[in-house]
Amino acid sequence: MNSWKTLKQNLDTLVHNKLLDKKYIILFGANKTAEVMVNHLARKGVAIGGIIDNNKRMHGKDFLNTVISFPEELLGAFRDDAAVLIASMYYHEMKLQLESMGYTEGKHIFQVMDMNHHDVNFDLSEEAFKKAEEKVRKGYEIYQKIIDRYGEVSFFMCPKKPNGDVYILCSYLKTYLNKPDKLDLQQKPILLTVIGKSAASTASMFDIDYVEALSLEDSDNLAAFAKLFPEKVITLHPYFPHFHFYSYVDGYKGLNFIDEFKYGLFGLDENDKPYKPNIVNRAEELHKLFQENRLEPGNTVILAPYVNSLAQIDWRFWEVLAEELQKEKYVVCTNCTREETPIKGTIPLYFEFRDAIAVTEKAGYVVSYRSGFCEIIANSSCKKVVVYPDVMKRFSHVMQFFGMDEEIYRTENLIEVGNTFGAVDELVEYVMNHFRRR
Amino acid sequence: MDLMTEVQNRLSEAYEGRRLWIALTEKLKFGNRDYVIVMPSLDAKLNYVSLLYLDQFAANKKAEKIYLVTLDEKVKKAYPLFTNRLEGCIDLSEDELNSLIKFYSLYMFTDKLVIMSFARPQGRTGENLIGKKGITLEELVSLGLYQNEEFVKEERKFYSGTDPDVAAFFQSALGVSESWSQGEGRTMQDHRYDGADIPRCMK
């Protein structure tokens, strides 16, 4: 993800310019960016002093072995050596909060990444307006190019990248289109734009007439056009800033991510059912994959540690788990791309999304961190252990908010684990209880 | 009209919204803790709930000055019965309000503009959540639109005064839905309407 690269470069600049030397380093916001910052700074030999967050539901929770505190707790008594690092779309408000406590931007407060680069920009200058205007024009050109290629279509876009989100969207898109009041949309072929080839592979499993993979930049430009022309392009994502307010009600009264798509975006009811993706079984490829990697049908555990949108857990968990599984005579592999590093001692395993269900069913077992991969294998009958970080999503725990005890997932062999354990070994032990040979 | 021309028209409208916002904030000497609440809807129930939870919003944001923009004349009359936190209402025409929202649709130029609507900017769909998992309109307004951290239920306000517009506003808001069951939460703390309370709108 390019933004992580930018974040790391910005941190490197702070370190290089010695702005963090002998400082009491605090991260504001316990989120995915904080995880990237903690890990990157650790690699640079820079230790953080604490993590602060205004969300009282996160207060006291463990975040990468650091307890989350309120800003007042760590910074209430003024510390001139404080360096507060912020990468949040709420930077402006956070800065004001810290300034009211006596801290100064540039000396104590550092914005390590502008998270509002596309949709939020508290800038009223002509230049800012022209930039936004330019995006709309580029978005118009992309729209026109697509229309020229496909003709009149019912045009939908998923403006966010995660595969899991695309999967959920596609699960309900046809249900939505089959509603009697959507006749006008039904009469034209359906076109969906997504970001990247991986998301396109996911969408292609759902019999959508046309799936168009866009670059992140093109998708952002198209989204800018869609904001001014919602009657031309229907944008489908609850976190499409800054139109929707779903993120502020996440988890309220048990409202989960799927509800936000199903009830909120699509306006469906409890009785409306999702569509299942087409499952292929390419027996020859499957056989080849198992043979080449020496995988044992029914005795292979696929570990899926990689995640883009949630804070990662201690990597040691995966390494210890792999060792323990191997002691129990399982073949252990890591589901990773060619750019990602497999877990130490495991077989790197890459397969296409359309084969994911067949591969995991033949392998027998998956242990996955909660990521879009869990949607890709939503309908696999393999035994699935899904690990969630111990963090909140506004009003509920991530395990409730992104939980898989839902109609789009097969749940008969599903075990969900919230990482509320004090130590890695305890979490490994808990997971291993589901794998010990009798 | 061809699409490219329409693109230009909408951008021009957004530009007009920008000009308007700059002029407003300069005129009002807008500060870091000042807010503009926009109620573009004529839905009495939504506007009633928006007014009912406005004080919580003001307290949570530690707001200093709050201004109201609405096209609903009844809201302009009724708001003093709900809150004394408003500096007043800004009198905008429908076109001006539309241009402001169009500018907001182009990009989020401020977090000091709060649009109390489930339909605007066009494309919002949050109202579909009302009734799902027991979520109420009040909760969506308080948590979703005002972004309050927690839901603290406000006692409803009633009106037994004589101003026909204000009475009609309360009647429309409180009498149109079964979900506002009769007498529920009623405290009898009726607000007497006094003609002297009519707010003056700023232009």
XYZ file of C-alpha atoms in Angstrom:
641
model
C 0.000 0.000 0.000
C 1.590 3.258 -1.143
C 0.326 5.279 1.798
C 2.283 3.052 4.205
C 5.393 3.753 2.179
C 4.728 7.491 2.504
C 4.114 7.110 6.212
C 7.392 5.277 6.696
C 9.291 7.844 4.625
C 7.848 10.640 6.737
C 8.849 8.845 9.922
C 12.342 8.365 8.512
C 12.535 12.100 7.893
C 11.601 12.830 11.509
C 14.230 10.361 12.721
C 16.847 11.668 10.281
C 16.244 15.259 11.378
C 16.627 14.142 15.004
C 13.184 15.484 15.870
C 12.480 12.351 17.891
C 15.797 12.197 19.744
C 15.368 11.953 23.518
C 11.672 12.585 23.125
C 8.680 11.148 24.922
C 7.053 9.761 21.784
C 3.305 9.373 21.841
C 1.093 8.084 19.047
C -2.357 9.653 18.873
C -4.929 7.141 17.627
C -4.838 3.372 18.144
C -5.366 2.316 14.569
C -3.708 0.558 11.667
C -1.383 3.504 11.034
C -0.272 3.378 14.672
C 0.636 -0.272 14.166
C 2.708 0.579 11.114
C 4.398 3.398 13.042
C 5.175 1.266 16.102
C 6.729 -1.465 14.000
C 8.639 0.873 11.728
C 10.014 2.965 14.591
C 10.996 -0.210 16.441
C 13.033 -1.257 13.433
C 14.768 2.138 13.594
C 15.507 1.603 17.285
C 13.003 4.240 18.364
C 10.764 3.260 21.268
C 7.410 4.870 21.844
C 6.300 6.116 25.250
C 2.603 5.477 24.819
C -0.519 5.430 22.693
C -3.397 7.797 23.316
C -6.939 7.721 22.025
C -10.065 9.679 22.885
C -12.306 6.651 22.453
C -13.152 5.559 25.955
C -14.072 2.113 24.695
C -10.435 1.605 23.742
C -9.118 2.880 27.035
C -6.962 0.370 28.890
C -6.814 -2.054 25.965
C -3.551 -3.558 24.910
C -2.186 -2.354 21.596
C 1.015 -4.098 20.507
C 2.013 -4.521 24.145
C 1.212 -0.899 25.023
C -1.800 0.141 27.052
C -4.038 2.716 25.371
C -4.493 5.853 27.495
C -6.489 9.052 27.306
C -4.502 12.108 26.136
C -4.921 13.764 29.532
C -3.391 10.788 31.314
C -0.087 10.898 29.487
C 0.091 14.533 28.498
C -2.119 16.305 31.055
C 0.926 17.364 33.061
C 2.782 19.339 30.399
C 5.898 17.622 29.080
C 8.126 19.734 26.929
C 9.888 16.626 25.657
C 6.659 15.221 24.171
C 6.515 14.412 20.473
C 2.980 13.423 19.493
C 2.765 11.688 16.123
C -0.563 11.822 14.322
C -1.756 10.127 11.151
C -5.477 10.579 11.294
C -8.227 12.216 9.299
C -9.081 14.009 12.539
C -5.692 15.653 12.714
C -7.159 19.121 12.895
C -9.278 18.327 15.955
C -6.497 16.369 17.633
C -4.123 19.257 17.131
C -6.615 21.666 18.686
C -7.030 19.349 21.647
C -3.282 19.167 22.198
C -2.836 22.888 21.688
C -5.383 23.517 24.403
C -3.072 21.494 26.659
C -0.145 23.726 25.814
C 1.528 21.762 23.033
C 2.755 23.327 19.808
C 2.587 22.076 16.242
C 6.034 21.495 14.796
C 7.643 21.239 18.226
C 5.425 18.745 20.022
C 2.777 17.850 17.437
C 3.689 16.195 14.149
C 1.358 15.172 11.362
C 3.203 12.184 9.955
C 0.738 11.629 7.184
C -2.146 13.586 5.759
C -4.962 11.070 5.806
C -7.303 13.521 4.151
C -5.438 13.856 0.913
C -8.408 13.157 -1.294
C -11.665 13.776 0.409
C -10.987 16.053 3.313
C -8.955 19.159 2.907
C -9.568 22.098 5.167
C -8.212 24.440 2.582
C -10.259 27.184 1.013
C -7.624 28.450 -1.363
C -8.205 28.784 -5.103
C -5.489 26.201 -5.557
C -7.294 23.636 -3.415
C -10.499 24.261 -5.304
C -8.750 23.896 -8.652
C -7.190 20.624 -7.508
C -10.615 19.277 -6.560
C -12.052 20.570 -9.813
C -9.308 18.822 -11.769
C -10.135 15.532 -10.086
C -13.765 15.859 -11.146
C -12.727 16.547 -14.738
C -10.416 13.538 -14.750
C -13.196 11.498 -13.197
C -15.522 12.629 -15.970
C -12.998 11.461 -18.577
C -12.747 8.045 -16.913
C -16.517 7.797 -16.741
C -16.844 8.756 -20.394
C -14.171 6.284 -21.461
C -15.966 3.461 -19.661
C -19.324 4.444 -21.136
C -17.764 4.620 -24.613
C -16.427 1.107 -24.145
C -19.502 -0.566 -22.660
C -22.398 1.627 -23.771
C -25.292 2.418 -21.471
C -24.852 0.589 -18.188
C -26.066 0.764 -14.611
C -22.855 2.140 -13.198
C -21.670 1.205 -9.704
C -18.356 1.748 -8.033
C -16.611 0.408 -4.967
C -14.287 3.272 -3.990
C -12.327 1.235 -1.439
C -9.744 -1.411 -2.092
C -10.219 -4.276 0.378
C -11.292 -7.547 -1.201
C -13.538 -8.386 1.699
C -15.509 -5.198 1.156
C -15.885 -5.993 -2.545
C -17.058 -9.489 -1.671
C -19.728 -8.205 0.721
C -20.860 -5.570 -1.764
C -21.186 -8.140 -4.545
C -23.054 -10.541 -2.269
C -25.916 -8.057 -2.010
C -25.721 -6.182 -5.305
C -27.992 -8.531 -7.241
C -30.436 -8.796 -4.350
C -30.661 -5.031 -4.433
C -31.082 -4.945 -8.196
C -33.853 -7.501 -8.070
C -36.034 -5.218 -5.981
C -39.126 -4.079 -7.894
C -38.230 -0.405 -7.452
C -34.897 -0.942 -9.200
C -36.398 -1.851 -12.554
C -34.631 1.015 -14.297
C -31.268 -0.293 -13.115
C -32.101 -3.882 -14.046
C -32.798 -2.992 -17.630
C -29.185 -2.168 -18.410
C -26.057 -4.284 -17.993
C -24.389 -3.902 -14.595
C -20.936 -2.412 -14.430
C -18.861 -2.276 -11.272
C -15.530 -0.535 -10.903
C -13.123 -1.733 -8.232
C -9.566 -0.884 -7.287
C -6.941 -3.285 -8.578
C -6.881 -6.689 -10.186
C -7.272 -8.545 -6.934
C -10.585 -6.851 -6.197
C -11.623 -7.460 -9.812
C -10.972 -11.193 -9.318
C -13.226 -11.107 -6.290
C -16.015 -9.280 -8.121
C -15.710 -11.588 -11.129
C -16.899 -14.506 -9.012
C -20.367 -12.923 -8.841
C -21.629 -12.878 -12.424
C -21.557 -9.131 -12.767
C -21.818 -8.118 -16.425
C -18.751 -5.901 -16.462
C -16.061 -5.516 -13.830
C -13.569 -2.743 -14.461
C -10.339 -2.672 -12.443
C -9.104 0.874 -11.900
C -5.932 2.222 -10.407
C -6.313 3.886 -7.005
C -5.809 7.281 -8.612
C -8.379 6.692 -11.341
C -10.836 5.361 -8.806
C -10.354 8.452 -6.621
C -10.957 10.680 -9.609
C -14.050 8.757 -10.604
C -15.282 9.037 -7.011
C -14.824 12.804 -7.197
C -17.019 12.820 -10.302
C -19.522 10.513 -8.609
C -19.909 12.901 -5.693
C -21.184 15.559 -8.068
C -23.052 13.081 -10.264
C -24.573 10.478 -7.959
C -27.290 9.889 -10.541
C -24.626 8.656 -12.983
C -22.411 6.606 -10.700
C -23.746 4.864 -7.607
C -21.018 4.645 -5.018
C -21.252 1.699 -2.696
C -19.222 1.851 0.469
C -20.171 2.885 3.989
C -16.877 4.713 4.441
C -17.166 6.838 1.344
C -16.077 10.040 2.943
C -17.498 12.409 3.734
C -21.029 11.695 2.644
C -21.845 8.864 4.935
C -21.822 8.733 8.653
C -21.710 4.974 9.150
C -18.299 5.078 10.799
C -19.839 7.067 13.658
C -22.435 4.385 14.351
C -20.189 1.361 13.769
C -21.151 -1.341 16.215
C -24.010 0.591 17.785
C -26.655 -1.842 19.068
C -24.762 -4.580 17.287
C -24.783 -2.869 13.887
C -22.005 -4.603 11.997
C -20.175 -4.089 8.729
C -22.471 -6.357 6.753
C -25.528 -4.561 8.162
C -24.120 -1.284 6.918
C -23.983 -2.670 3.392
C -27.163 -4.698 3.487
C -29.499 -2.406 5.391
C -27.808 0.943 4.997
C -26.372 1.179 1.497
C -28.708 -1.237 -0.229
C -31.799 -0.586 1.868
C -32.529 -4.315 2.116
C -34.521 -6.091 4.777
C -33.865 -8.983 7.126
C -35.496 -11.424 4.705
C -33.335 -10.482 1.745
C -30.683 -13.074 1.060
C -27.190 -12.655 -0.365
C -25.979 -14.168 -3.602
C -23.236 -16.759 -3.410
C -20.225 -16.561 -5.712
C -19.609 -19.088 -8.436
C -17.303 -21.752 -7.138
C -15.025 -23.402 -9.620
C -13.137 -26.587 -9.089
C -10.169 -26.687 -11.390
C -9.118 -30.165 -10.404
C -5.975 -30.251 -12.490
C -4.565 -26.987 -11.134
C -5.512 -28.041 -7.649
C -3.709 -31.337 -7.980
C -0.656 -29.586 -9.391
C -0.596 -27.029 -6.566
C -0.748 -29.757 -3.932
C 1.868 -31.858 -5.640
C 4.340 -29.070 -6.320
C 4.154 -27.849 -2.738
C 3.944 -31.304 -1.172
C 0.716 -30.451 0.579
C -1.267 -33.249 2.182
C -5.021 -33.232 1.522
C -6.912 -32.993 4.787
C -3.735 -32.410 6.774
C -2.567 -29.001 5.658
C -2.973 -25.808 7.645
C -2.940 -22.612 5.623
C -1.897 -19.653 7.717
C -3.138 -16.283 6.457
C -1.435 -13.587 8.516
C -1.522 -10.624 6.175
C -3.990 -7.825 6.643
C -4.321 -4.318 5.267
C -6.886 -2.579 7.351
C -6.559 -3.890 10.909
C -3.655 -3.543 13.285
C -1.442 -6.626 13.094
C -0.803 -8.832 16.116
C 2.615 -9.798 17.368
C 4.260 -11.637 14.456
C 5.740 -14.142 16.909
C 2.241 -15.614 17.244
C 2.449 -16.950 13.710
C 5.936 -18.333 14.115
C 5.174 -20.132 17.373
C 1.872 -21.408 15.982
C 3.602 -22.768 12.862
C 6.115 -24.616 15.023
C 3.413 -26.108 17.223
C 1.359 -27.225 14.221
C 4.392 -28.865 12.689
C 5.018 -30.714 15.954
C 1.521 -32.129 15.520
C 2.543 -33.311 12.030
C 0.527 -30.878 9.997
C 1.886 -29.486 6.755
C 1.953 -25.734 7.343
C 1.996 -23.065 4.676
C 1.540 -19.316 4.431
C -0.968 -17.746 2.110
C 1.025 -14.870 0.698
C 1.724 -12.992 -2.479
C 5.116 -13.169 -4.137
C 6.054 -9.878 -2.469
C 5.120 -11.018 1.036
C 7.350 -13.025 3.342
C 6.105 -16.440 4.422
C 6.066 -17.282 8.100
C 9.383 -18.813 9.128
C 9.546 -22.518 8.388
C 6.356 -22.647 6.323
C 5.675 -23.226 2.636
C 4.754 -20.067 0.733
C 1.501 -20.707 -1.058
C 0.014 -18.514 -3.732
C -3.246 -19.331 -5.475
C -5.913 -17.437 -7.353
C -9.046 -16.279 -5.555
C -11.258 -18.395 -7.790
C -9.399 -21.461 -6.500
C -9.407 -20.429 -2.844
C -12.413 -22.469 -1.793
C -11.229 -25.617 -3.519
C -7.692 -25.206 -2.160
C -8.772 -24.610 1.442
C -11.319 -27.419 1.355
C -8.701 -29.821 0.083
C -6.129 -28.590 2.625
C -8.591 -28.966 5.479
C -7.602 -26.089 7.749
C -7.076 -22.344 7.752
C -5.878 -20.078 10.539
C -6.384 -16.526 9.397
C -6.040 -13.109 10.845
C -9.282 -11.256 10.132
C -8.823 -9.944 6.627
C -10.474 -9.996 3.221
C -9.142 -13.510 2.770
C -11.879 -14.623 5.174
C -14.476 -13.404 2.672
C -12.726 -15.143 -0.216
C -13.049 -18.431 1.655
C -16.420 -17.514 3.180
C -18.083 -20.564 1.679
C -15.289 -23.031 2.232
C -16.207 -26.002 4.390
C -12.681 -26.254 5.813
C -12.061 -25.707 9.487
C -11.465 -21.986 9.916
C -9.891 -20.353 12.934
C -10.114 -16.588 12.634
C -8.136 -14.366 14.979
C -9.238 -10.810 15.697
C -7.232 -8.049 17.362
C -8.468 -6.821 20.724
C -9.612 -3.443 19.508
C -12.855 -1.590 19.276
C -14.637 -0.400 16.189
C -16.438 2.601 17.620
C -19.197 0.920 19.688
C -18.255 -2.729 19.491
C -15.314 -5.053 19.533
C -13.814 -5.722 16.121
C -14.811 -9.364 16.531
C -18.451 -8.355 16.695
C -18.204 -5.707 14.032
C -16.416 -7.851 11.460
C -17.712 -11.106 12.917
C -18.433 -14.014 10.588
C -21.459 -15.527 12.229
C -23.446 -14.082 9.363
C -25.429 -15.318 6.396
C -22.686 -14.825 3.818
C -20.301 -17.194 5.607
C -20.332 -20.924 6.204
C -20.150 -21.218 9.953
C -20.253 -24.932 10.751
C -16.469 -25.183 11.119
C -15.784 -21.634 12.165
C -13.920 -20.695 15.329
C -13.494 -17.006 16.064
C -10.928 -15.847 18.597
C -10.551 -12.348 20.015
C -6.972 -11.775 21.022
C -7.647 -10.810 24.600
C -4.816 -12.990 25.821
C -2.025 -11.478 27.858
C 0.728 -13.305 26.015
C 1.400 -14.806 22.613
C 1.870 -18.279 24.104
C -1.616 -18.223 25.622
C -3.156 -17.329 22.271
C -1.162 -20.067 20.539
C -2.271 -22.546 23.176
C -5.903 -21.562 22.699
C -5.690 -22.002 18.939
C -3.750 -25.252 19.256
C -6.543 -26.724 21.365
C -8.419 -26.999 18.089
C -5.566 -28.838 16.377
C -4.161 -31.236 18.950
C -4.275 -34.876 17.868
C -6.353 -36.917 20.190
C -27.384 19.503 -22.226
C -24.212 17.505 -22.770
C -22.470 16.043 -19.788
C -19.348 18.179 -20.044
C -21.463 21.327 -19.843
C -23.260 19.904 -16.840
C -19.894 19.163 -15.198
C -18.960 22.805 -15.677
C -22.299 23.983 -14.300
C -21.994 21.932 -11.153
C -18.419 23.046 -10.598
C -19.523 26.658 -11.015
C -22.212 26.088 -8.435
C -19.618 24.624 -6.068
C -17.413 27.647 -6.694
C -20.312 29.872 -5.747
C -20.642 27.832 -2.545
C -16.981 28.457 -1.802
C -17.392 32.178 -2.292
C -20.407 32.134 -0.004
C -18.626 30.179 2.735
C -15.630 32.482 2.681
C -17.868 35.537 2.865
C -19.892 34.060 5.715
C -16.941 33.033 7.820
C -15.293 36.411 7.330
C -18.453 38.276 8.229
C -19.058 36.148 11.304
C -15.381 36.225 12.337
C -15.595 32.479 12.415
C -13.336 30.834 14.991
C -11.932 27.352 15.523
C -14.779 26.360 17.790
C -17.601 27.837 15.766
C -20.038 25.764 13.755
C -22.747 26.125 11.153
C -25.604 23.655 11.404
C -27.406 23.232 8.111
C -30.919 21.835 8.062
C -31.728 21.537 4.373
C -34.680 19.246 4.888
C -38.290 20.262 5.385
C -38.889 17.065 7.318
C -40.255 18.372 10.613
C -39.402 15.258 12.547
C -35.769 15.285 11.467
C -35.467 18.999 12.176
C -37.156 18.602 15.562
C -34.710 15.864 16.585
C -31.810 17.898 15.227
C -32.820 20.792 17.464
C -33.420 18.468 20.399
C -29.825 17.191 20.319
C -28.133 20.420 19.365
C -27.140 21.303 22.936
C -25.400 17.950 23.356
C -23.474 18.588 20.173
C -22.497 22.051 21.406
C -21.299 20.664 24.718
C -19.381 17.756 23.205
C -17.612 19.926 20.656
C -17.027 22.650 23.227
C -18.519 24.927 20.628
C -18.337 28.659 21.117
C -20.662 30.041 18.484
C -23.193 28.054 16.478
C -25.244 29.357 13.613
C -28.219 27.744 11.947
C -29.072 27.577 8.261
C -32.520 26.329 7.389
C -35.101 26.779 4.687
C -37.890 25.897 7.071
C -39.497 29.063 8.393
C -41.085 27.101 11.207
C -37.681 25.940 12.406
C -36.509 29.529 12.449
C -39.330 30.338 14.811
C -39.121 27.235 16.944
C -35.428 26.872 17.661
C -35.308 29.142 20.744
C -37.624 26.654 22.431
C -34.918 23.999 22.128
C -31.665 25.772 22.679
C -30.055 28.995 23.716
C -26.731 27.974 22.191
C -27.455 29.379 18.757
C -26.134 32.786 17.878
C -28.925 32.997 15.348
C -29.794 31.764 11.939
C -28.141 32.732 8.722
C -30.667 33.591 6.087
C -29.721 31.826 2.863
C -31.795 31.315 -0.237
C -32.371 27.797 -1.506
C -29.876 28.397 -4.321
C -27.252 29.616 -1.898
C -27.785 26.628 0.363
C -27.560 24.309 -2.627
C -24.301 25.871 -3.705
C -22.873 25.432 -0.224
C -23.775 21.745 -0.252
C -22.402 21.403 -3.761
C -19.101 22.821 -2.546
C -19.174 20.360 0.364
C -19.813 17.592 -2.170
C -16.720 18.615 -4.085
C -14.488 18.182 -1.064
C -14.730 18.459 2.683
C -13.421 21.957 3.093
C -14.289 22.215 6.778
C -15.468 20.156 9.714
C -17.417 23.146 10.993
C -20.325 22.627 8.638
C -22.747 20.001 9.886
C -25.438 18.931 7.451
C -28.461 17.545 9.255
C -29.798 15.421 6.456
C -29.997 11.791 5.474
C -30.435 12.662 1.829
C -27.941 15.437 1.236
C -25.262 15.528 0.035
C -27.070 13.385 -2.503
C -26.036 9.773 -2.104
C -26.371 9.545 1.663
C -28.329 6.459 2.588
C -28.080 6.321 6.358
C -31.775 6.709 6.999
C -32.208 3.132 5.797
C -30.821 2.150 9.186
C -33.771 3.570 11.089
C -35.609 0.667 12.645
C -32.811 -1.807 11.954
C -31.495 -3.495 15.097
C -33.677 -1.146 17.093
C -31.831 1.952 15.941
C -33.925 5.090 16.168
C -33.948 8.375 14.343
C -32.768 10.105 17.512
C -29.781 7.804 17.799
C -28.828 8.324 14.162
C -29.068 12.070 14.498
C -27.109 12.206 17.734
C -24.421 9.641 16.914
C -24.324 9.715 13.131
C -24.941 13.310 12.170
C -23.731 15.142 15.285
C -21.041 12.496 15.867
C -21.640 12.418 19.608
C -19.586 9.747 21.353
C -22.523 8.242 23.163
C -26.271 8.411 23.005
C -27.899 10.236 25.875
C -31.609 10.459 25.369
C -33.127 13.887 25.562
C -36.573 14.468 26.947
C -38.976 15.543 24.288
C -40.203 19.070 24.211
C -43.820 20.005 23.702
C -45.540 23.186 22.806
C -48.813 24.564 23.977
C -48.420 28.125 22.802
C -50.444 29.982 20.243
C -48.127 30.590 17.322
C -49.651 28.578 14.510
C -46.350 27.960 12.716
C -44.599 26.666 15.811
C -47.645 24.614 16.749
C -47.682 23.154 13.240
C -43.981 22.328 13.504
C -44.466 20.453 16.776
C -47.574 18.785 15.439
C -45.782 17.585 12.325
C -42.788 16.385 14.289
C -44.570 14.697 17.142
C -47.820 13.639 15.654
C -46.933 11.916 12.452
C -45.395 8.680 13.573
C -46.398 5.912 15.850
C -42.819 5.582 16.994
C -43.370 8.778 18.927
C -45.887 7.032 21.098
C -48.241 9.333 22.863
C -47.010 10.597 26.167
C -43.745 8.683 25.973
C -41.110 10.685 27.769
C -43.520 13.522 28.240
C -42.520 15.822 31.035
C -45.118 18.528 30.713
C -42.346 21.079 30.593
C -44.180 22.895 27.861
C -42.454 25.806 26.317
C -44.676 28.794 26.067
C -44.112 30.618 22.868
C -43.583 34.288 23.255
C -43.578 36.497 20.184
C -40.554 38.344 21.553
C -38.522 35.176 21.028
C -38.698 35.424 17.274
C -35.094 35.198 16.193
C -33.641 37.691 13.830
C -31.954 36.166 10.868
C -28.660 37.394 9.552
C -28.062 37.934 5.922
